[in-house]
Structure formats: C-alpha cells, structure tokens
Backbone as numpy.savetxt, mean C-alpha at the origin, in Angstrom:
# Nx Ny Nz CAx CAy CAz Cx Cy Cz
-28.59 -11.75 7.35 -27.15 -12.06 7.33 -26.41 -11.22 8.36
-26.74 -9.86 8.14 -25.70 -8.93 9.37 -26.26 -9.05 10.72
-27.69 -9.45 11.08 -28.14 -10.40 12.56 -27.35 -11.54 12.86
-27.44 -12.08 11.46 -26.66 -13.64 11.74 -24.89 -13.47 12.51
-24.55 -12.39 11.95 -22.53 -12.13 11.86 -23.34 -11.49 13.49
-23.84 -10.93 14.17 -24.05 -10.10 15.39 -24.59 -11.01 16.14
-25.24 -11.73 15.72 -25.71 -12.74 17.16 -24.08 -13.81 17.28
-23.55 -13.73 16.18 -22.27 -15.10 16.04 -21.26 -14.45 17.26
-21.18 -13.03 16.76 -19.92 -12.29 17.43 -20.65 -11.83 19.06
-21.89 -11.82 19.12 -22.38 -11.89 20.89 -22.26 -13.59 21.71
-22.51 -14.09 20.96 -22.08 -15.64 21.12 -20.97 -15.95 21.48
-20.11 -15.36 20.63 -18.19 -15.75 20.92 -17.73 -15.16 22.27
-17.78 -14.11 21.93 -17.58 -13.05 22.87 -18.05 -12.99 24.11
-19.00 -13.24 24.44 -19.98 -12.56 25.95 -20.73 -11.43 25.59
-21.41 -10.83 26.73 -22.11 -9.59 26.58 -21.40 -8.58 26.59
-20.56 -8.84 28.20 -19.66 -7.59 28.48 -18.60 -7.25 27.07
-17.67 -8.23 27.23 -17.08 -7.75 25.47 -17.45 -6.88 24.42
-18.72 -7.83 23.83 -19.50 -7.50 22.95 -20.02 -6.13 23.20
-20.53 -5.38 23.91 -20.80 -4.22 24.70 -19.56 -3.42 23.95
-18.15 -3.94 25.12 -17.19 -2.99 25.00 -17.04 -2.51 23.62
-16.92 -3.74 22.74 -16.09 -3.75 21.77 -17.42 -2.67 20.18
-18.42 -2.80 20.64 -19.31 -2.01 19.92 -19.59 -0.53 20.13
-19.41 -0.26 21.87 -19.27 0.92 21.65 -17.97 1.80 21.83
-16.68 0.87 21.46 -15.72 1.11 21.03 -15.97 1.69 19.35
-16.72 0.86 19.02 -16.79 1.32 17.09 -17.72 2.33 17.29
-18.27 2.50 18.23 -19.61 3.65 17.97 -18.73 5.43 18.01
-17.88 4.87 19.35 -17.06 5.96 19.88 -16.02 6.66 19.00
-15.58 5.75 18.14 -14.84 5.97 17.16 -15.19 6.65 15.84
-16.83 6.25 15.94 -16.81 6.78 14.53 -17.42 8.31 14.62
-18.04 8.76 15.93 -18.37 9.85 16.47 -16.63 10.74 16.45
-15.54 10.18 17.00 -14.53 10.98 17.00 -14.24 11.43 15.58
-14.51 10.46 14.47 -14.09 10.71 13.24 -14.88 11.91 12.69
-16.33 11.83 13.15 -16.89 12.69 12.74 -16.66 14.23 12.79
-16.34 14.38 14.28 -16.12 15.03 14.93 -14.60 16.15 14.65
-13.90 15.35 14.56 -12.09 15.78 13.84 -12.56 15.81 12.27
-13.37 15.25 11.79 -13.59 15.57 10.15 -13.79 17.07 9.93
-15.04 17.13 11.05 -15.36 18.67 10.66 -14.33 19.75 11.40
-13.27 19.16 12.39 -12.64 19.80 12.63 -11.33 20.61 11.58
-10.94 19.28 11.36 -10.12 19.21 10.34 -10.30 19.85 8.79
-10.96 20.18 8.45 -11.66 20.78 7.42 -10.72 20.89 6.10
-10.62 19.89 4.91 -9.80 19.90 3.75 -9.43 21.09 3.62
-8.31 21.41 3.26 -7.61 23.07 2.93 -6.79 22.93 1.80
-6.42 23.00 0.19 -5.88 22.39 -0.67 -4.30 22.84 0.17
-3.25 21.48 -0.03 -2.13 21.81 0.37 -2.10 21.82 1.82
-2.90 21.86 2.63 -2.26 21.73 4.55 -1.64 20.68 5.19
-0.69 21.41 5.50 0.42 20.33 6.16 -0.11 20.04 7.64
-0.27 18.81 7.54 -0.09 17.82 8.83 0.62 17.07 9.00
1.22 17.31 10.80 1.95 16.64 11.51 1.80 15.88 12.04
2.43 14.55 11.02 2.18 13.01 11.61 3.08 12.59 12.76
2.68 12.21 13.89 3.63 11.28 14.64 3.29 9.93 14.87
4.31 9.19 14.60 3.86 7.66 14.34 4.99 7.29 15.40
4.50 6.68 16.58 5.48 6.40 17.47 6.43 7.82 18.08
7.82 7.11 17.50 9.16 8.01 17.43 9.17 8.27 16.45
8.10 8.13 15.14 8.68 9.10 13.71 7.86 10.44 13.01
8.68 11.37 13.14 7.66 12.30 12.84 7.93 12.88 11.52
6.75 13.51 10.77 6.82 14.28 9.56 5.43 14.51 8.54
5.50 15.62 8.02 4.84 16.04 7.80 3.72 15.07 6.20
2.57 15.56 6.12 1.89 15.38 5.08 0.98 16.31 4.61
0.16 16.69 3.10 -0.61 16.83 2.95 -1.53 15.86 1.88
-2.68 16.68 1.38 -3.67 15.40 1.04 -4.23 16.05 -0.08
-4.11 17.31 -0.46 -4.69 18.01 -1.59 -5.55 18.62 -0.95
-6.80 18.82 -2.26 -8.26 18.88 -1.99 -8.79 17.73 -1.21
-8.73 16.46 -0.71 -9.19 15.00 -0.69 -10.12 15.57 0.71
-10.93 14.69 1.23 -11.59 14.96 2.44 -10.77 14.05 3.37
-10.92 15.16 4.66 -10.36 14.21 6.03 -11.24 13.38 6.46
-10.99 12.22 6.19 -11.85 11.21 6.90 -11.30 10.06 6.70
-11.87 8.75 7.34 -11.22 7.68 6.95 -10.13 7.10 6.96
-9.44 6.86 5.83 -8.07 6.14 6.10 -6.92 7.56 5.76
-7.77 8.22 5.21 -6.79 9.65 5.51 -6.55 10.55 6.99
-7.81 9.89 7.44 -7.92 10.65 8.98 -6.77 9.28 9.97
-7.40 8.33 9.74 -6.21 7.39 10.16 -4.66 8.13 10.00
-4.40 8.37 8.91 -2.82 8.48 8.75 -2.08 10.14 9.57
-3.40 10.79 9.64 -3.28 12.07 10.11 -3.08 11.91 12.16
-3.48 10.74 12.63 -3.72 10.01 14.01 -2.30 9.34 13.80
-1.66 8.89 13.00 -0.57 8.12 13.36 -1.05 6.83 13.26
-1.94 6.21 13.14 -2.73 4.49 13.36 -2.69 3.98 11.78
-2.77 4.41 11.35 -3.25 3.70 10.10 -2.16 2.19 9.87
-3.12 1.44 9.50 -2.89 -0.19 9.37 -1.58 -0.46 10.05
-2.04 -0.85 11.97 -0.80 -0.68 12.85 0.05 -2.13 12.59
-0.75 -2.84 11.82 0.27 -3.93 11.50 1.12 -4.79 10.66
1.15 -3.01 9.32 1.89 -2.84 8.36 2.98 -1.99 8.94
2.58 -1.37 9.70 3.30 -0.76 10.22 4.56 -1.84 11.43
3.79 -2.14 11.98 4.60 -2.91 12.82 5.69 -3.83 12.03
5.35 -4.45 10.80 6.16 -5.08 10.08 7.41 -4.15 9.42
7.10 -3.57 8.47 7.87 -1.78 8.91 9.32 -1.82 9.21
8.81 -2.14 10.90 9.38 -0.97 11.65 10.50 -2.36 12.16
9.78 -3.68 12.35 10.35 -4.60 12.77 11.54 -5.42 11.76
11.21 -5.30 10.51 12.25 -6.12 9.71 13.11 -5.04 9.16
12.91 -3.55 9.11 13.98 -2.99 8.03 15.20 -2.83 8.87
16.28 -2.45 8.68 17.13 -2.01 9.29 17.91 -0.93 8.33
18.95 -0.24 9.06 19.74 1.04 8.26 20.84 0.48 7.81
20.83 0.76 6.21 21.50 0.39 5.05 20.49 -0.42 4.00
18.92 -0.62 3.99 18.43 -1.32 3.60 17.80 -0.68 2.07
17.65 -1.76 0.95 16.99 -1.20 0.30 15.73 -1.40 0.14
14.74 -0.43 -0.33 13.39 -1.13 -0.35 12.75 -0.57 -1.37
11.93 -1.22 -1.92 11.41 -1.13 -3.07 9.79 -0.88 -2.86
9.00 -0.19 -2.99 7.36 0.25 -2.47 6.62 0.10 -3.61
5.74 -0.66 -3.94 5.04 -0.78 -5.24 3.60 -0.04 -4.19
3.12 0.66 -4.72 1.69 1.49 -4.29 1.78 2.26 -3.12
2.61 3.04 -3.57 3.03 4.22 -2.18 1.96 5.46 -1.70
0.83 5.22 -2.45 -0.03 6.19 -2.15 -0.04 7.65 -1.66
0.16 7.96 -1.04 0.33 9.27 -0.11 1.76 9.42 0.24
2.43 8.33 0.40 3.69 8.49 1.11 3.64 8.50 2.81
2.55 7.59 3.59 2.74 7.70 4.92 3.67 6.67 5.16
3.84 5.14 4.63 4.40 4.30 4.41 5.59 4.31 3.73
5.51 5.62 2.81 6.82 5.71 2.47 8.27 6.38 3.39
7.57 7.70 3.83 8.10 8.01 5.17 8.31 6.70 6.22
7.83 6.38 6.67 8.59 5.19 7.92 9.45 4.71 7.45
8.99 3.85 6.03 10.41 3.17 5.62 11.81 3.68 5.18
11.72 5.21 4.40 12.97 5.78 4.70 13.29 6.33 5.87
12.45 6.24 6.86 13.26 6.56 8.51 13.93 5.54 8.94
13.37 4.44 8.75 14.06 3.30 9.02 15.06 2.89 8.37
15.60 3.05 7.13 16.33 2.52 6.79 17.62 3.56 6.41
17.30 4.72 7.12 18.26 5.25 7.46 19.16 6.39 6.35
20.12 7.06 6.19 20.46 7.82 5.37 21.58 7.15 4.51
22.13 5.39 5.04 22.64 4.29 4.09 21.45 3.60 3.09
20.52 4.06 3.40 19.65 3.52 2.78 18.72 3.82 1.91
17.70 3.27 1.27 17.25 3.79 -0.13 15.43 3.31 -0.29
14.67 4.38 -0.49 13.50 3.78 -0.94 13.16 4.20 -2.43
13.13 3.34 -3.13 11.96 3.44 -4.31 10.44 2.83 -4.09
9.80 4.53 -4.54 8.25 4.22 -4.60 7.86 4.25 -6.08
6.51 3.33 -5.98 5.60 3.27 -7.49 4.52 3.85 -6.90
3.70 4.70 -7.65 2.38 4.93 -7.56 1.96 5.16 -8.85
0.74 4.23 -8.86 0.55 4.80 -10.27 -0.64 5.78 -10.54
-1.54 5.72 -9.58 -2.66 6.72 -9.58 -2.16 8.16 -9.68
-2.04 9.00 -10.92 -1.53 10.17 -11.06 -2.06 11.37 -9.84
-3.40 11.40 -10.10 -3.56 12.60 -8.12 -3.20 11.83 -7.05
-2.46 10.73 -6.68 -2.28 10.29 -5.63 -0.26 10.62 -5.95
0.24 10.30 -7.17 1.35 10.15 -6.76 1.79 11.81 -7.01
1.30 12.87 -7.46 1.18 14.47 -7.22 1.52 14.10 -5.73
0.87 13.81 -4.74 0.35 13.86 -3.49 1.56 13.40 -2.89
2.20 12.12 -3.40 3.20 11.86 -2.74 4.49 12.20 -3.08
4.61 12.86 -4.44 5.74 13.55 -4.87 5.69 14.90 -3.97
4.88 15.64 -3.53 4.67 16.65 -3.20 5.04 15.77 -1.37
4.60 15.46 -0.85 5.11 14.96 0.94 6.52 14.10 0.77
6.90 13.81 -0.08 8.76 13.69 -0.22 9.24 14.86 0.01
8.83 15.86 -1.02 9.64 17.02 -0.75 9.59 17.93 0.36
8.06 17.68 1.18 8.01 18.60 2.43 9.02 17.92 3.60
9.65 16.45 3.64 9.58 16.49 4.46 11.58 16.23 4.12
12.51 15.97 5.18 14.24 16.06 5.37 14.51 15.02 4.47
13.66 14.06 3.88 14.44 12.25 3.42 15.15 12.66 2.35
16.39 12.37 1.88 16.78 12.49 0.32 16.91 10.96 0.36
16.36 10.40 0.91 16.82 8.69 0.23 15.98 8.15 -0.25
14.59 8.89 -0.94 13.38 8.58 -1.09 13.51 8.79 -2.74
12.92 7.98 -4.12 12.64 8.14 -5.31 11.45 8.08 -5.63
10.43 8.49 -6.38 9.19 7.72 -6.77 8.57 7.85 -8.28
7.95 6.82 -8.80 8.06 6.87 -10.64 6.41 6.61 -10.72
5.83 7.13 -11.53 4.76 7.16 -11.88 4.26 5.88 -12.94
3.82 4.69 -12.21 4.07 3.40 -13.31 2.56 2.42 -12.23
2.42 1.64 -12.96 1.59 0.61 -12.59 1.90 -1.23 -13.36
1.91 -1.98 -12.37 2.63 -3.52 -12.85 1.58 -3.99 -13.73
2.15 -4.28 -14.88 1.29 -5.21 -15.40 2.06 -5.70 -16.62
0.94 -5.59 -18.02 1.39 -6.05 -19.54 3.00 -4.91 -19.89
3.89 -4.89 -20.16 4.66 -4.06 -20.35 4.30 -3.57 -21.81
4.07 -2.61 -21.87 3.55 -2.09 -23.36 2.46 -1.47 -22.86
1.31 -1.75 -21.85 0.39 -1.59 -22.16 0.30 -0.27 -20.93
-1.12 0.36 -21.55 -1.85 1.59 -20.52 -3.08 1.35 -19.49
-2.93 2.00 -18.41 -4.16 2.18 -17.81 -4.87 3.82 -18.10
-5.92 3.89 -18.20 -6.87 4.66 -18.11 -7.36 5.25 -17.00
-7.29 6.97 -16.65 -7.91 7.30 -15.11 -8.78 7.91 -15.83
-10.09 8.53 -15.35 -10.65 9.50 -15.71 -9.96 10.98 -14.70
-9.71 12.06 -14.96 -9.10 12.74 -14.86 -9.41 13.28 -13.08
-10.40 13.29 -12.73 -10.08 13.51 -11.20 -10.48 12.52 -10.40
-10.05 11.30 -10.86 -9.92 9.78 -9.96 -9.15 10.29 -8.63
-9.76 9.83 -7.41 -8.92 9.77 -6.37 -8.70 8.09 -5.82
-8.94 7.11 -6.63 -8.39 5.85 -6.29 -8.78 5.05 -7.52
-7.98 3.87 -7.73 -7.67 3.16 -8.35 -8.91 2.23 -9.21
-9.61 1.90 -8.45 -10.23 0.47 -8.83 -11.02 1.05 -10.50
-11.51 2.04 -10.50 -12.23 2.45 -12.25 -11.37 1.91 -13.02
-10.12 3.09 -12.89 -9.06 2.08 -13.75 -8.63 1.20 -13.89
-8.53 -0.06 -12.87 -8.31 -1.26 -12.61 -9.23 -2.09 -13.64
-10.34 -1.66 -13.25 -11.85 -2.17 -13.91 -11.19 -2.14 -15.61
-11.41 -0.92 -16.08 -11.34 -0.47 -16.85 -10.14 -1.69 -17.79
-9.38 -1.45 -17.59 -8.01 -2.07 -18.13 -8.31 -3.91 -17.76
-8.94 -4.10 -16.96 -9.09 -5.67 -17.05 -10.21 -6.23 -18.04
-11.13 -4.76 -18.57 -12.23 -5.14 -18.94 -12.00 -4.85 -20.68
-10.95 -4.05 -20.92 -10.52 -3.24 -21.75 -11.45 -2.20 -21.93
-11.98 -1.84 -21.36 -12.48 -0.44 -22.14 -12.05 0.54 -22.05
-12.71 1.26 -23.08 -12.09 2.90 -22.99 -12.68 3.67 -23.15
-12.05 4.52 -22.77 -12.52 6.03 -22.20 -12.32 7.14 -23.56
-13.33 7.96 -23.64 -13.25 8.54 -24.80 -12.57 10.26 -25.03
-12.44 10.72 -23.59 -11.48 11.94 -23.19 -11.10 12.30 -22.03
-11.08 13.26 -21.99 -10.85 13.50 -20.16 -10.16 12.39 -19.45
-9.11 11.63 -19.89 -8.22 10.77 -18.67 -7.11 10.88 -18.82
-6.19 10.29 -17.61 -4.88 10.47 -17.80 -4.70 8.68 -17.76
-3.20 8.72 -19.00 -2.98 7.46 -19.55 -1.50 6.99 -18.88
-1.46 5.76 -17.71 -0.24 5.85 -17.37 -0.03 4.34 -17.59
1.62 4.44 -17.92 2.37 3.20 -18.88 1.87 1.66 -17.57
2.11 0.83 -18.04 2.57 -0.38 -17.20 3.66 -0.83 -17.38
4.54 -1.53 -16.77 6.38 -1.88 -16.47 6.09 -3.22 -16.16
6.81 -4.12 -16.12 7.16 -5.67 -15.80 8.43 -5.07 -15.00
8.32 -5.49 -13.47 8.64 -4.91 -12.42 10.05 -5.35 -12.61
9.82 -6.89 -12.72 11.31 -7.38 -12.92 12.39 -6.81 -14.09
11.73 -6.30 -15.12 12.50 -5.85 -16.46 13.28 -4.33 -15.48
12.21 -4.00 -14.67 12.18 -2.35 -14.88 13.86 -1.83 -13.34
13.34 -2.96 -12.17 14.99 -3.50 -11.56 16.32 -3.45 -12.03
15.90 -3.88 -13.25 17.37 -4.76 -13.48 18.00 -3.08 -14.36
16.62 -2.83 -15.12 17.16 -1.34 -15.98 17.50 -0.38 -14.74
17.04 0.09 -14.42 16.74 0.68 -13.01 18.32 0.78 -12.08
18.97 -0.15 -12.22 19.92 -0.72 -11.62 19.78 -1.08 -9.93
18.52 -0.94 -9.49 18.44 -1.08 -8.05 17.94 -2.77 -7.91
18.33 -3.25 -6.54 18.37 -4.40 -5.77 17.69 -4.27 -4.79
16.88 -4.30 -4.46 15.99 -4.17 -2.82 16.17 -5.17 -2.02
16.48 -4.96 -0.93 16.48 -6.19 -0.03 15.18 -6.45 0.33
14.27 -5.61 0.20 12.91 -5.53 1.04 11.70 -5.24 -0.23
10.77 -5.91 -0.64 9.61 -5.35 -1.58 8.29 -5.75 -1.01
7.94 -4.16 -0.58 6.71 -4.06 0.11 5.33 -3.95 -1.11
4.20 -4.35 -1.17 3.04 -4.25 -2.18 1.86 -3.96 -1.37
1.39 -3.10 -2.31 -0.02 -2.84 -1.74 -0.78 -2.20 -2.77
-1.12 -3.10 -3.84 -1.62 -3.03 -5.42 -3.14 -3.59 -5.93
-3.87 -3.96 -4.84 -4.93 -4.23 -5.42 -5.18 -5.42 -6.29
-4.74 -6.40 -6.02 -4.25 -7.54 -6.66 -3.52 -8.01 -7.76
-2.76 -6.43 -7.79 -1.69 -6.35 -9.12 -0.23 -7.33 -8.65
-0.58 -7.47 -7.50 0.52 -8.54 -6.76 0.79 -9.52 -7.11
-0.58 -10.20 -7.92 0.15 -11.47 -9.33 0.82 -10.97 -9.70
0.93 -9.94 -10.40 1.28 -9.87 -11.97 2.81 -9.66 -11.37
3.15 -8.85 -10.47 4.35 -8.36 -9.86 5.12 -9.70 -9.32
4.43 -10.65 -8.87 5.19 -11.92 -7.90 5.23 -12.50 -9.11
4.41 -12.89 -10.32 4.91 -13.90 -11.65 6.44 -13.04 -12.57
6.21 -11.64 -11.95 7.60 -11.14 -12.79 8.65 -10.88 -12.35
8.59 -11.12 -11.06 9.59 -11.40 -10.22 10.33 -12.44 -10.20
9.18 -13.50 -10.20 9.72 -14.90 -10.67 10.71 -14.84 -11.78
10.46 -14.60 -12.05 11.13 -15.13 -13.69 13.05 -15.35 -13.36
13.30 -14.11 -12.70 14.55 -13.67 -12.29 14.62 -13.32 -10.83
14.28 -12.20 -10.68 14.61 -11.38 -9.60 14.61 -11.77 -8.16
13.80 -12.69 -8.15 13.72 -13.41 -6.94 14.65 -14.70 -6.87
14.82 -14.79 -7.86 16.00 -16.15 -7.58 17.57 -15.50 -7.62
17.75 -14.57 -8.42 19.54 -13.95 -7.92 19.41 -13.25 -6.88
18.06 -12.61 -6.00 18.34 -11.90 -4.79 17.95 -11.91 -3.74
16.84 -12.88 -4.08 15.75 -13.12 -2.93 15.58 -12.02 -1.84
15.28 -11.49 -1.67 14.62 -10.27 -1.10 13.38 -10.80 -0.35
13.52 -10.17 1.01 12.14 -10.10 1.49 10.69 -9.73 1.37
9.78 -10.03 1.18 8.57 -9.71 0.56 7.42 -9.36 1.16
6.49 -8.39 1.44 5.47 -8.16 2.05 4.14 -7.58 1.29
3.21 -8.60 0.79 1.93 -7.95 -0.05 0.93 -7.94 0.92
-0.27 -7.27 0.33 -1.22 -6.73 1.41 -2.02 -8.16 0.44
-2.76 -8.96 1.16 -3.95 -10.27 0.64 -4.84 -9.47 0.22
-5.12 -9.52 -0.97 -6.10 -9.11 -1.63 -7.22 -9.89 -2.38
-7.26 -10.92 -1.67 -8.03 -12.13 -2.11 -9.42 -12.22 -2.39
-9.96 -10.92 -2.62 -11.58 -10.72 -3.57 -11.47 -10.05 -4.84
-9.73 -9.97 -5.31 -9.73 -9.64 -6.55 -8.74 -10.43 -7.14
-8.61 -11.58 -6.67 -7.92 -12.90 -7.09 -9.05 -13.64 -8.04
-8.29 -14.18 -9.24 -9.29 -15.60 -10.10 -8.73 -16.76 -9.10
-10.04 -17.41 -9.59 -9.97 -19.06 -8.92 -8.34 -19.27 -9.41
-8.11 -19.42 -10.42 -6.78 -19.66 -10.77 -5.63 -19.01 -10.31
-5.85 -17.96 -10.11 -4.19 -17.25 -9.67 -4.99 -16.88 -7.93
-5.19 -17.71 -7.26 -5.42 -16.90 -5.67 -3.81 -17.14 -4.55
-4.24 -16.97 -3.41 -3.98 -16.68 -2.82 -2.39 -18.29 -2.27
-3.00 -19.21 -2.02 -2.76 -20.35 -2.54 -1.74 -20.82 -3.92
-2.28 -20.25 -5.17 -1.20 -20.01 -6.14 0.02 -19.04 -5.96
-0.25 -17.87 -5.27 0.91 -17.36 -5.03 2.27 -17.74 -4.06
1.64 -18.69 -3.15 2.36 -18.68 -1.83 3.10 -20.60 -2.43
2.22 -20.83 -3.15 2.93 -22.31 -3.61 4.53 -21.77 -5.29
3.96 -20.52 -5.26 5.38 -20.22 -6.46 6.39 -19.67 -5.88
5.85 -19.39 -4.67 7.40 -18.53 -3.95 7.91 -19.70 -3.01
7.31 -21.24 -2.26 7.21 -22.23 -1.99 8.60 -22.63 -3.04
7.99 -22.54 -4.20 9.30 -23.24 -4.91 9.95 -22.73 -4.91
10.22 -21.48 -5.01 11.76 -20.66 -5.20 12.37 -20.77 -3.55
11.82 -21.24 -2.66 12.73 -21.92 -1.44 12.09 -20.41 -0.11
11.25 -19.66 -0.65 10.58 -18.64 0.17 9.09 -19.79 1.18
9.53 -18.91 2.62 8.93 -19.24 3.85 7.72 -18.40 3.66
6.30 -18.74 3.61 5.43 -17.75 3.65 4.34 -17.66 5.15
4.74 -16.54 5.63 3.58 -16.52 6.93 2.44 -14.94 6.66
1.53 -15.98 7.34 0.07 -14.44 6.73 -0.21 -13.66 8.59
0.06 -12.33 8.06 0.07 -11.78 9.31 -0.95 -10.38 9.17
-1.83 -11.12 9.75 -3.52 -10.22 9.35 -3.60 -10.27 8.34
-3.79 -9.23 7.31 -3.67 -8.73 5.96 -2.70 -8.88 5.00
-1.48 -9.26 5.78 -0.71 -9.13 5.08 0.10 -10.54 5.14
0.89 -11.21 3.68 1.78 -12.05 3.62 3.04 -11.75 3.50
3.99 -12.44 4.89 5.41 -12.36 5.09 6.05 -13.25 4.31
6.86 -12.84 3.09 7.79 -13.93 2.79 9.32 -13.88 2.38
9.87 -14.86 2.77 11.32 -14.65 3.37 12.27 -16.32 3.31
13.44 -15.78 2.79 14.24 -17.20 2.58 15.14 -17.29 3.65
15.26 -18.11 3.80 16.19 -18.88 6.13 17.68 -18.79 4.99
C-alpha cells in the first residue's frame, strides 16, 4: 500500500519534484530532530513566538519539544488556520475558540481583533488548559477569557486519567462510557448554545478544533444561536471521527438550511451567511 501511494505520487509529479519534495520531508525532519535536542523541555520556559508581525510569548510545561509543539515554537504551525485568522477577523470582533489548546491560536486572534475586541477560549483537556491559562497571563492581551468545559451531553462528564497530555482516551472513554476507577480528572460538558446565551457573549466569529465534538457544537448551535446571529464559522474536518450518519456532508447540508455558504479550505470548513 505505502509503494502503491509512492509510485502514485512519482507518477503525478515527475522525478525532479518528487526528489525535491522528499528530501524536503527528509530535511525537515532532521531539523526537528536536531532543535528537539536543542530545545530541551525545561518545566515553564518561555518561548518567543513570532508569527509574521505577531509576537508573544509561550510555554509548554514539562511536554516535549517536538512536533506540533516545535511547529508553534517556528511560528508555522497549521499556516492555513492561520491564514484564515488573520484574513477574516477584524478589530472590534468577537470570537469565540472552542479547543484553544496551548493558546498559540488564541494569541493571533486576540491580536487581531484588537483591544475593541474579545476572545473566549474552551479547553477542556485540564494539563492543556493549565498551559493556556498560564500563556494568557505571560503575555499583554486582557481581551482574552478561557473556561475549562468540553461540548457535549449537558449534565454529563468526561474522564482524563490524570497526566493525559491530549484528548482522544477521554474522548474514547466517554463515547464508550467507561470508567475509570481513580486517578482522573472529571471535567463538566456545556451545550455551547445554552452556555452563550448564559454567558451573555455573541461572537461574530466561532473558530473549532474539537476532535469531532463539532457535531455536537454545530447541532447546538442550531437550535438558536445560529439563526439570531449567524456568526461566522470555522471547524477543523475531522472526518475519521464522524458516523456514517452525522459526517461531513450532514453538517454542511444543516448549516445549508440555516442560509450558511460552506467552502472547505484544506482542513478546514469556511462557513458564512452573504
């Protein structure tokens, strides 16, 4: 199968390409290596991100530099979430962040939207949103909030085991119901739309990046929230943790009816009312 995807992509491509473009990935992953061990985890070290024209600081905990953490430490990380970002917000905007992770994404968007403007973040992974409660405060934004919650059953809990550094156990866990018998931390779920309206905030802008918790968030949106405010919308496609029934397709035909334009831009779906 991975001969089959390598002879397809020498085929498309040419040699020369194909060449470039491989030991482009070779080169890359030698640099990673390379700045990993440079970089060396330090609990708490602040790094200075520059992303374009926006600069500010982060740290990462204990976590290892590598990867999509070493990405965010380069300024690159997912340049075409970024680009969306940077291209639709403007100053006075509100925005609403469901899976703010670290806060690299959260930073741009309160640069962008200025000191008229307002971000609320969700994270619900408890060592991740430590992480990003902690890079709010290192860095100048006061227009930044963030609540420790995850979308789903309102009533109901997810399960971490206690030094989770990402999501999907618990994800698992809570779709499968099981449970965990000590050692975890138990964080609530909200019906996004209930939690708005209490909340008293309006976003013009609701960015997602949930792991296919983006049903549950776009069906509770529906209900209301999207029809008195229509707000612009940007989820990351997460379409290998979609059911046949609720995919990718189901989502883009319910926002279809509420009079929302949907365009897919890489990874991600743009949607927006003319």
């Amino acid at each position: 199968m991975k001969f089959n995807y390598i002879y397809k992509k020498f085929k498309d491509i040419g040699f020369l390409l194909f060449f470039i473009k491989a030991m482009s990935v070779l080169l890359s992953k030698i640099e990673e290596k390379i700045i990993s061990r440079k970089l060396s985890p330090h609990k708490n070290k602040d790094y200075e991100i520059e992303v374009n024209d926006i600069n500010f600081k982060m740290s990462f905990s204990d976590y290892k530099i590598k990867g999509a953490i070493l990405e965010r430490i380069k300024g690159v990380r997912e340049i075409d979430t970024t680009t969306l970002i940077k291209s639709i917000l403007r100053s006075g905007d509100r925005v609403l962040e469901i899976g703010g992770c670290y806060g690299y994404f959260t930073m741009l968007m309160a640069w962008c939207v200025g000191d008229k403007g307002k971000v609320l973040s969700i994270e619900g992974l408890p060592r991740n949103f430590d992480i990003l409660s902690s890079n709010i405060s290192k860095n100048n934004f006061d227009n930044i909030s963030c609540h420790n919650f995850f979308v789903g059953s309102e009533g109901t809990k997810i399960k971490f085991p206690k030094e989770a550094n990402h999501p999907y156990e618990g994800i698992n866990n809570y779709k499968n119901n099981i449970s965990l018998d000590d050692n975890f931390d138990e964080i609530n779920c909200i019906n996004i739309n209930n939690f708005l309206y209490e909340k008293n905030f309006f976003p013009t802008h609701i960015f997602m990046d949930i792991e296919g918790f983006e049903v549950n968030a776009i069906e509770q949106l529906s209900e209301k929230f999207l029809i008195d405010y229509s707000p612009t919308l940007v989820f990351e496609d997460h379409s290998q943790f979609y059911t046949k029934e609720k995919n990718l397709a189901y989502l883009r035909d319910k926002l279809h009816k509420l009079g929302y334009e949907t365009r897919k831009i890489y990874g991600n779906i743009l949607c927006f009312k003319n």
